[in-house]
PDB file of C-alpha atoms in Angstrom:
ATOM      1  CA  UNK M   1     -64.649  11.671  22.529  1.00 79.00           C
ATOM      2  CA  UNK M   2     -62.504  11.322  19.413  1.00 81.00           C
ATOM      3  CA  UNK M   3     -59.779   8.743  19.762  1.00 90.00           C
ATOM      4  CA  UNK M   4     -56.809   7.832  17.559  1.00 93.00           C
ATOM      5  CA  UNK M   5     -54.960   4.583  18.191  1.00 94.00           C
ATOM      6  CA  UNK M   6     -51.593   3.574  16.849  1.00 95.00           C
ATOM      7  CA  UNK M   7     -49.515   0.608  17.960  1.00 86.00           C
ATOM      8  CA  UNK M   8     -47.661   1.826  21.011  1.00 79.00           C
ATOM      9  CA  UNK M   9     -45.048  -0.898  20.779  1.00 86.00           C
ATOM     10  CA  UNK M  10     -42.124  -0.415  18.452  1.00 92.00           C
ATOM     11  CA  UNK M  11     -42.137  -2.309  15.184  1.00 96.00           C
ATOM     12  CA  UNK M  12     -38.850  -4.043  14.454  1.00 96.00           C
ATOM     13  CA  UNK M  13     -38.266  -5.372  10.951  1.00 96.00           C
ATOM     14  CA  UNK M  14     -35.417  -6.546   8.775  1.00 97.00           C
ATOM     15  CA  UNK M  15     -34.091  -4.366   5.986  1.00 98.00           C
ATOM     16  CA  UNK M  16     -35.808  -5.105   2.685  1.00 97.00           C
ATOM     17  CA  UNK M  17     -39.083  -6.235   4.253  1.00 97.00           C
ATOM     18  CA  UNK M  18     -42.378  -4.361   4.140  1.00 98.00           C
ATOM     19  CA  UNK M  19     -43.369  -2.423   7.250  1.00 97.00           C
ATOM     20  CA  UNK M  20     -47.088  -2.068   7.948  1.00 97.00           C
ATOM     21  CA  UNK M  21     -48.315   0.442  10.517  1.00 97.00           C
ATOM     22  CA  UNK M  22     -51.917   0.751  11.679  1.00 97.00           C
ATOM     23  CA  UNK M  23     -54.027   3.761  12.612  1.00 96.00           C
ATOM     24  CA  UNK M  24     -57.503   3.256  14.047  1.00 96.00           C
ATOM     25  CA  UNK M  25     -59.896   6.032  14.973  1.00 94.00           C
ATOM     26  CA  UNK M  26     -63.216   6.132  16.808  1.00 91.00           C
ATOM     27  CA  UNK M  27     -66.079   8.527  17.406  1.00 87.00           C
ATOM     28  CA  UNK M  28     -65.656  10.619  14.297  1.00 82.00           C
ATOM     29  CA  UNK M  29     -65.617  10.457  10.520  1.00 85.00           C
ATOM     30  CA  UNK M  30     -62.603  12.170   9.025  1.00 87.00           C
ATOM     31  CA  UNK M  31     -62.698  13.323   5.432  1.00 86.00           C
ATOM     32  CA  UNK M  32     -58.919  13.160   5.157  1.00 89.00           C
ATOM     33  CA  UNK M  33     -56.084  11.390   6.853  1.00 92.00           C
ATOM     34  CA  UNK M  34     -52.471  12.484   6.891  1.00 94.00           C
ATOM     35  CA  UNK M  35     -49.308  10.572   7.745  1.00 97.00           C
ATOM     36  CA  UNK M  36     -46.156  12.187   9.103  1.00 97.00           C
ATOM     37  CA  UNK M  37     -42.678  11.048  10.005  1.00 98.00           C
ATOM     38  CA  UNK M  38     -40.947  12.316  13.133  1.00 98.00           C
ATOM     39  CA  UNK M  39     -37.280  11.845  13.959  1.00 97.00           C
ATOM     40  CA  UNK M  40     -36.078  12.312  17.571  1.00 94.00           C
ATOM     41  CA  UNK M  41     -35.939  15.981  18.559  1.00 93.00           C
ATOM     42  CA  UNK M  42     -37.361  17.142  15.219  1.00 95.00           C
ATOM     43  CA  UNK M  43     -40.719  18.374  13.984  1.00 97.00           C
ATOM     44  CA  UNK M  44     -43.091  16.078  12.087  1.00 97.00           C
ATOM     45  CA  UNK M  45     -42.589  15.885   8.328  1.00 97.00           C
ATOM     46  CA  UNK M  46     -45.604  15.459   6.056  1.00 95.00           C
ATOM     47  CA  UNK M  47     -45.589  12.281   3.958  1.00 96.00           C
ATOM     48  CA  UNK M  48     -49.017  11.609   2.449  1.00 94.00           C
ATOM     49  CA  UNK M  49     -52.638  12.708   2.532  1.00 93.00           C
ATOM     50  CA  UNK M  50     -55.518  10.430   1.571  1.00 94.00           C
ATOM     51  CA  UNK M  51     -59.149  11.440   1.124  1.00 91.00           C
ATOM     52  CA  UNK M  52     -62.184   9.456   2.235  1.00 89.00           C
ATOM     53  CA  UNK M  53     -63.139   8.664  -1.364  1.00 90.00           C
ATOM     54  CA  UNK M  54     -59.667   7.276  -2.114  1.00 92.00           C
ATOM     55  CA  UNK M  55     -59.015   3.696  -1.131  1.00 87.00           C
ATOM     56  CA  UNK M  56     -55.286   3.799  -1.684  1.00 95.00           C
ATOM     57  CA  UNK M  57     -52.508   6.272  -2.348  1.00 96.00           C
ATOM     58  CA  UNK M  58     -48.878   5.669  -3.288  1.00 96.00           C
ATOM     59  CA  UNK M  59     -45.703   7.716  -3.240  1.00 95.00           C
ATOM     60  CA  UNK M  60     -42.481   5.975  -4.157  1.00 96.00           C
ATOM     61  CA  UNK M  61     -42.045   3.162  -1.569  1.00 98.00           C
ATOM     62  CA  UNK M  62     -44.978   4.362   0.540  1.00 98.00           C
ATOM     63  CA  UNK M  63     -48.563   3.183   0.302  1.00 98.00           C
ATOM     64  CA  UNK M  64     -51.522   4.305   2.403  1.00 98.00           C
ATOM     65  CA  UNK M  65     -55.008   2.799   2.550  1.00 97.00           C
ATOM     66  CA  UNK M  66     -58.098   4.330   4.109  1.00 95.00           C
ATOM     67  CA  UNK M  67     -61.060   2.146   5.088  1.00 93.00           C
ATOM     68  CA  UNK M  68     -63.879   4.332   6.374  1.00 91.00           C
ATOM     69  CA  UNK M  69     -65.976   1.280   7.229  1.00 93.00           C
ATOM     70  CA  UNK M  70     -63.309  -0.222   9.474  1.00 94.00           C
ATOM     71  CA  UNK M  71     -62.249   3.284  10.592  1.00 94.00           C
ATOM     72  CA  UNK M  72     -58.686   2.372   9.842  1.00 95.00           C
ATOM     73  CA  UNK M  73     -55.699   3.461   7.793  1.00 96.00           C
ATOM     74  CA  UNK M  74     -52.715   1.257   6.982  1.00 97.00           C
ATOM     75  CA  UNK M  75     -49.321   2.713   6.130  1.00 97.00           C
ATOM     76  CA  UNK M  76     -46.864   0.518   4.247  1.00 98.00           C
ATOM     77  CA  UNK M  77     -43.188   1.032   3.524  1.00 98.00           C
ATOM     78  CA  UNK M  78     -41.894  -1.467   0.985  1.00 98.00           C
ATOM     79  CA  UNK M  79     -38.229  -2.453   0.640  1.00 98.00           C
ATOM     80  CA  UNK M  80     -37.557  -0.829   4.004  1.00 98.00           C
ATOM     81  CA  UNK M  81     -34.164   0.687   4.792  1.00 98.00           C
ATOM     82  CA  UNK M  82     -32.467   1.585   8.094  1.00 97.00           C
ATOM     83  CA  UNK M  83     -32.994   5.258   7.121  1.00 98.00           C
ATOM     84  CA  UNK M  84     -36.752   4.635   7.408  1.00 98.00           C
ATOM     85  CA  UNK M  85     -36.331   4.178  11.166  1.00 98.00           C
ATOM     86  CA  UNK M  86     -38.448   6.884  12.828  1.00 98.00           C
ATOM     87  CA  UNK M  87     -41.791   7.425  14.528  1.00 97.00           C
ATOM     88  CA  UNK M  88     -44.771   7.592  12.178  1.00 98.00           C
ATOM     89  CA  UNK M  89     -47.799   9.642  13.140  1.00 97.00           C
ATOM     90  CA  UNK M  90     -51.283   9.530  11.704  1.00 96.00           C
ATOM     91  CA  UNK M  91     -53.676  12.470  11.818  1.00 94.00           C
ATOM     92  CA  UNK M  92     -57.300  12.023  10.720  1.00 89.00           C
ATOM     93  CA  UNK M  93     -58.796  15.349   9.710  1.00 85.00           C
ATOM     94  CA  UNK M  94     -62.471  16.239   9.580  1.00 75.00           C
ATOM     95  CA  UNK M  95     -63.732  18.271   6.674  1.00 63.00           C
ATOM     96  CA  UNK M  96     -64.186  21.948   7.438  1.00 63.00           C
ATOM     97  CA  UNK M  97     -61.528  21.905  10.123  1.00 64.00           C
ATOM     98  CA  UNK M  98     -57.834  22.599   9.788  1.00 68.00           C
ATOM     99  CA  UNK M  99     -56.713  21.345  13.160  1.00 81.00           C
ATOM    100  CA  UNK M 100     -54.516  18.280  13.017  1.00 87.00           C
ATOM    101  CA  UNK M 101     -54.816  15.935  15.975  1.00 90.00           C
ATOM    102  CA  UNK M 102     -52.074  13.323  16.032  1.00 93.00           C
ATOM    103  CA  UNK M 103     -52.016   9.781  17.254  1.00 93.00           C
ATOM    104  CA  UNK M 104     -49.237   8.838  19.662  1.00 94.00           C
ATOM    105  CA  UNK M 105     -47.255   7.354  16.776  1.00 96.00           C
ATOM    106  CA  UNK M 106     -45.573   4.043  16.114  1.00 97.00           C
ATOM    107  CA  UNK M 107     -41.800   3.765  16.292  1.00 97.00           C
ATOM    108  CA  UNK M 108     -40.318   1.794  13.423  1.00 98.00           C
ATOM    109  CA  UNK M 109     -36.834   0.298  13.647  1.00 97.00           C
ATOM    110  CA  UNK M 110     -35.373  -1.223  10.475  1.00 98.00           C
ATOM    111  CA  UNK M 111     -32.368  -3.441  11.148  1.00 97.00           C
ATOM    112  CA  UNK M 112     -29.635  -4.154   8.577  1.00 95.00           C
TER     113      UNK M 112
ATOM    114  CA  UNK A   1     -37.466  23.941  -0.292  1.00 83.00           C
ATOM    115  CA  UNK A   2     -39.268  26.561   1.881  1.00 86.00           C
ATOM    116  CA  UNK A   3     -38.913  26.088   5.628  1.00 94.00           C
ATOM    117  CA  UNK A   4     -40.593  27.176   8.827  1.00 97.00           C
ATOM    118  CA  UNK A   5     -37.941  28.767  11.023  1.00 97.00           C
ATOM    119  CA  UNK A   6     -38.114  28.751  14.819  1.00 98.00           C
ATOM    120  CA  UNK A   7     -35.975  30.645  17.301  1.00 97.00           C
ATOM    121  CA  UNK A   8     -34.438  30.039  19.702  1.00 97.00           C
ATOM    122  CA  UNK A   9     -33.727  26.326  19.343  1.00 97.00           C
ATOM    123  CA  UNK A  10     -33.364  26.011  23.109  1.00 98.00           C
ATOM    124  CA  UNK A  11     -34.612  28.307  25.874  1.00 98.00           C
ATOM    125  CA  UNK A  12     -34.065  27.899  29.594  1.00 98.00           C
ATOM    126  CA  UNK A  13     -36.178  30.057  31.869  1.00 98.00           C
ATOM    127  CA  UNK A  14     -37.009  30.371  35.529  1.00 98.00           C
ATOM    128  CA  UNK A  15     -40.457  29.444  36.761  1.00 98.00           C
ATOM    129  CA  UNK A  16     -42.752  32.454  36.707  1.00 98.00           C
ATOM    130  CA  UNK A  17     -40.877  34.233  33.928  1.00 98.00           C
ATOM    131  CA  UNK A  18     -42.403  35.183  30.601  1.00 98.00           C
ATOM    132  CA  UNK A  19     -41.092  33.613  27.400  1.00 98.00           C
ATOM    133  CA  UNK A  20     -41.706  34.393  23.757  1.00 98.00           C
ATOM    134  CA  UNK A  21     -41.134  31.723  21.162  1.00 98.00           C
ATOM    135  CA  UNK A  22     -40.704  32.951  17.624  1.00 97.00           C
ATOM    136  CA  UNK A  23     -41.586  31.461  14.283  1.00 98.00           C
ATOM    137  CA  UNK A  24     -41.287  32.572  10.669  1.00 97.00           C
ATOM    138  CA  UNK A  25     -43.844  30.585   8.642  1.00 96.00           C
ATOM    139  CA  UNK A  26     -43.586  29.974   4.917  1.00 94.00           C
ATOM    140  CA  UNK A  27     -44.332  33.239   3.158  1.00 91.00           C
ATOM    141  CA  UNK A  28     -47.412  32.291   1.089  1.00 89.00           C
ATOM    142  CA  UNK A  29     -49.038  30.201   3.829  1.00 91.00           C
ATOM    143  CA  UNK A  30     -52.224  31.473   5.395  1.00 90.00           C
ATOM    144  CA  UNK A  31     -52.779  29.141   8.370  1.00 91.00           C
ATOM    145  CA  UNK A  32     -50.501  28.996  11.382  1.00 94.00           C
ATOM    146  CA  UNK A  33     -50.318  26.651  14.342  1.00 95.00           C
ATOM    147  CA  UNK A  34     -48.511  25.936  17.564  1.00 98.00           C
ATOM    148  CA  UNK A  35     -48.074  22.418  18.910  1.00 98.00           C
ATOM    149  CA  UNK A  36     -46.144  21.096  21.868  1.00 98.00           C
ATOM    150  CA  UNK A  37     -44.578  17.761  22.728  1.00 98.00           C
ATOM    151  CA  UNK A  38     -43.653  16.860  26.274  1.00 97.00           C
ATOM    152  CA  UNK A  39     -40.709  14.462  26.350  1.00 95.00           C
ATOM    153  CA  UNK A  40     -41.851  10.935  25.504  1.00 92.00           C
ATOM    154  CA  UNK A  41     -45.423  11.996  24.801  1.00 94.00           C
ATOM    155  CA  UNK A  42     -47.428  12.752  21.697  1.00 94.00           C
ATOM    156  CA  UNK A  43     -47.560  15.954  19.666  1.00 96.00           C
ATOM    157  CA  UNK A  44     -50.427  18.040  21.068  1.00 96.00           C
ATOM    158  CA  UNK A  45     -52.368  20.825  19.377  1.00 95.00           C
ATOM    159  CA  UNK A  46     -52.308  24.218  21.114  1.00 97.00           C
ATOM    160  CA  UNK A  47     -53.775  26.807  18.765  1.00 95.00           C
ATOM    161  CA  UNK A  48     -54.561  27.645  15.149  1.00 93.00           C
ATOM    162  CA  UNK A  49     -54.459  31.147  13.692  1.00 93.00           C
ATOM    163  CA  UNK A  50     -55.956  32.480  10.498  1.00 90.00           C
ATOM    164  CA  UNK A  51     -56.763  35.942   9.183  1.00 89.00           C
ATOM    165  CA  UNK A  52     -55.129  37.581  12.198  1.00 90.00           C
ATOM    166  CA  UNK A  53     -57.182  35.813  14.789  1.00 92.00           C
ATOM    167  CA  UNK A  54     -57.323  32.550  16.699  1.00 94.00           C
ATOM    168  CA  UNK A  55     -59.539  30.073  14.859  1.00 91.00           C
ATOM    169  CA  UNK A  56     -59.318  27.265  17.400  1.00 91.00           C
ATOM    170  CA  UNK A  57     -57.531  26.493  20.643  1.00 93.00           C
ATOM    171  CA  UNK A  58     -57.166  23.483  22.901  1.00 93.00           C
ATOM    172  CA  UNK A  59     -57.785  23.168  26.631  1.00 94.00           C
ATOM    173  CA  UNK A  60     -54.023  23.477  27.152  1.00 95.00           C
ATOM    174  CA  UNK A  61     -54.066  26.987  25.662  1.00 97.00           C
ATOM    175  CA  UNK A  62     -55.288  28.830  28.751  1.00 95.00           C
ATOM    176  CA  UNK A  63     -54.967  32.491  29.741  1.00 96.00           C
ATOM    177  CA  UNK A  64     -51.234  32.080  30.262  1.00 97.00           C
ATOM    178  CA  UNK A  65     -50.762  31.618  26.530  1.00 98.00           C
ATOM    179  CA  UNK A  66     -51.164  34.115  23.724  1.00 98.00           C
ATOM    180  CA  UNK A  67     -50.241  34.278  20.061  1.00 97.00           C
ATOM    181  CA  UNK A  68     -49.512  37.190  17.815  1.00 95.00           C
ATOM    182  CA  UNK A  69     -48.572  37.939  14.250  1.00 93.00           C
ATOM    183  CA  UNK A  70     -47.028  41.363  14.792  1.00 86.00           C
ATOM    184  CA  UNK A  71     -45.925  41.852  11.185  1.00 86.00           C
ATOM    185  CA  UNK A  72     -46.229  40.040   7.876  1.00 77.00           C
ATOM    186  CA  UNK A  73     -43.658  37.416   8.684  1.00 86.00           C
ATOM    187  CA  UNK A  74     -43.369  36.547  12.381  1.00 94.00           C
ATOM    188  CA  UNK A  75     -45.732  34.411  14.440  1.00 96.00           C
ATOM    189  CA  UNK A  76     -45.097  34.296  18.190  1.00 97.00           C
ATOM    190  CA  UNK A  77     -46.235  32.251  21.159  1.00 98.00           C
ATOM    191  CA  UNK A  78     -46.029  33.940  24.549  1.00 98.00           C
ATOM    192  CA  UNK A  79     -46.253  32.150  27.875  1.00 98.00           C
ATOM    193  CA  UNK A  80     -46.850  34.770  30.535  1.00 97.00           C
ATOM    194  CA  UNK A  81     -45.790  33.011  33.716  1.00 96.00           C
ATOM    195  CA  UNK A  82     -44.051  29.736  33.019  1.00 98.00           C
ATOM    196  CA  UNK A  83     -44.591  26.635  35.119  1.00 97.00           C
ATOM    197  CA  UNK A  84     -42.416  23.540  35.404  1.00 98.00           C
ATOM    198  CA  UNK A  85     -44.996  21.580  33.401  1.00 97.00           C
ATOM    199  CA  UNK A  86     -44.588  23.939  30.442  1.00 98.00           C
ATOM    200  CA  UNK A  87     -41.225  22.286  29.753  1.00 98.00           C
ATOM    201  CA  UNK A  88     -41.601  20.735  26.308  1.00 98.00           C
ATOM    202  CA  UNK A  89     -40.695  21.035  22.626  1.00 98.00           C
ATOM    203  CA  UNK A  90     -42.834  23.676  20.970  1.00 98.00           C
ATOM    204  CA  UNK A  91     -43.425  23.342  17.254  1.00 98.00           C
ATOM    205  CA  UNK A  92     -44.733  25.996  14.918  1.00 98.00           C
ATOM    206  CA  UNK A  93     -46.414  24.883  11.688  1.00 96.00           C
ATOM    207  CA  UNK A  94     -48.000  26.532   8.698  1.00 94.00           C
ATOM    208  CA  UNK A  95     -50.171  25.410   5.805  1.00 91.00           C
ATOM    209  CA  UNK A  96     -51.162  26.937   2.521  1.00 88.00           C
ATOM    210  CA  UNK A  97     -54.729  25.767   2.405  1.00 80.00           C
ATOM    211  CA  UNK A  98     -57.334  24.123   4.580  1.00 72.00           C
ATOM    212  CA  UNK A  99     -56.651  21.299   4.175  1.00 67.00           C
ATOM    213  CA  UNK A 100     -53.718  21.110   1.901  1.00 64.00           C
ATOM    214  CA  UNK A 101     -52.444  18.465  -0.464  1.00 67.00           C
ATOM    215  CA  UNK A 102     -49.080  19.400   0.923  1.00 72.00           C
ATOM    216  CA  UNK A 103     -49.916  18.926   4.574  1.00 89.00           C
ATOM    217  CA  UNK A 104     -48.526  21.091   7.281  1.00 92.00           C
ATOM    218  CA  UNK A 105     -44.919  22.228   7.348  1.00 95.00           C
ATOM    219  CA  UNK A 106     -43.405  22.109  10.826  1.00 97.00           C
ATOM    220  CA  UNK A 107     -40.396  23.935  12.153  1.00 98.00           C
ATOM    221  CA  UNK A 108     -37.582  22.205  14.007  1.00 97.00           C
ATOM    222  CA  UNK A 109     -38.954  23.321  17.332  1.00 98.00           C
ATOM    223  CA  UNK A 110     -37.906  25.241  20.425  1.00 98.00           C
ATOM    224  CA  UNK A 111     -36.983  23.167  23.433  1.00 98.00           C
ATOM    225  CA  UNK A 112     -38.283  25.052  26.465  1.00 98.00           C
ATOM    226  CA  UNK A 113     -36.869  24.099  29.854  1.00 98.00           C
ATOM    227  CA  UNK A 114     -38.448  25.694  32.917  1.00 98.00           C
ATOM    228  CA  UNK A 115     -36.337  25.454  36.075  1.00 98.00           C
TER     229      UNK A 115
END
């Protein structure tokens, strides 16, 4: 069955450093992959979408890579700030379908 | 910026009662979804809705659940006879296209507590 793996342990980093979060998937070949941010008690907020033919995508301090050979996406936040503290969810999406299935998410804590 | 609006923000109900959770998606969006999140667990897909019918549903979405778009703006999730294990945050989401460069827009959720 399709499986999405994100680091279950929280990632603690110092303000100003780069945070790198990992999303691995198995048993399917998504055409797209989306990343969301979720704050406690709130709904997910869309951040970025990357397509299978794109190796990298950037938006301000965010960068996402998509390696279809490794079946992995990396999500980077550069110059991290305490306000970036949240849970980050990845959602690989197969072409032809519009159903997002989320990973369990990785909690990021940025310390001043 | 357009928002997905959910009401109520918190609902407490007795086991066995029916509840209706309400959502107003973004007006030009065509695809609608319900997700749930049990406390401490991941966001789980329940159902997707397009062109006035269910396009896909998960194993969680059994006969106790139903969705409806009674008019041009509201999108509702009904749980016919609530169980304790239905206690969760329920999120409504909508999207313009399949898939969209803009992703899905989620509401702030309804916290359902079944007692």
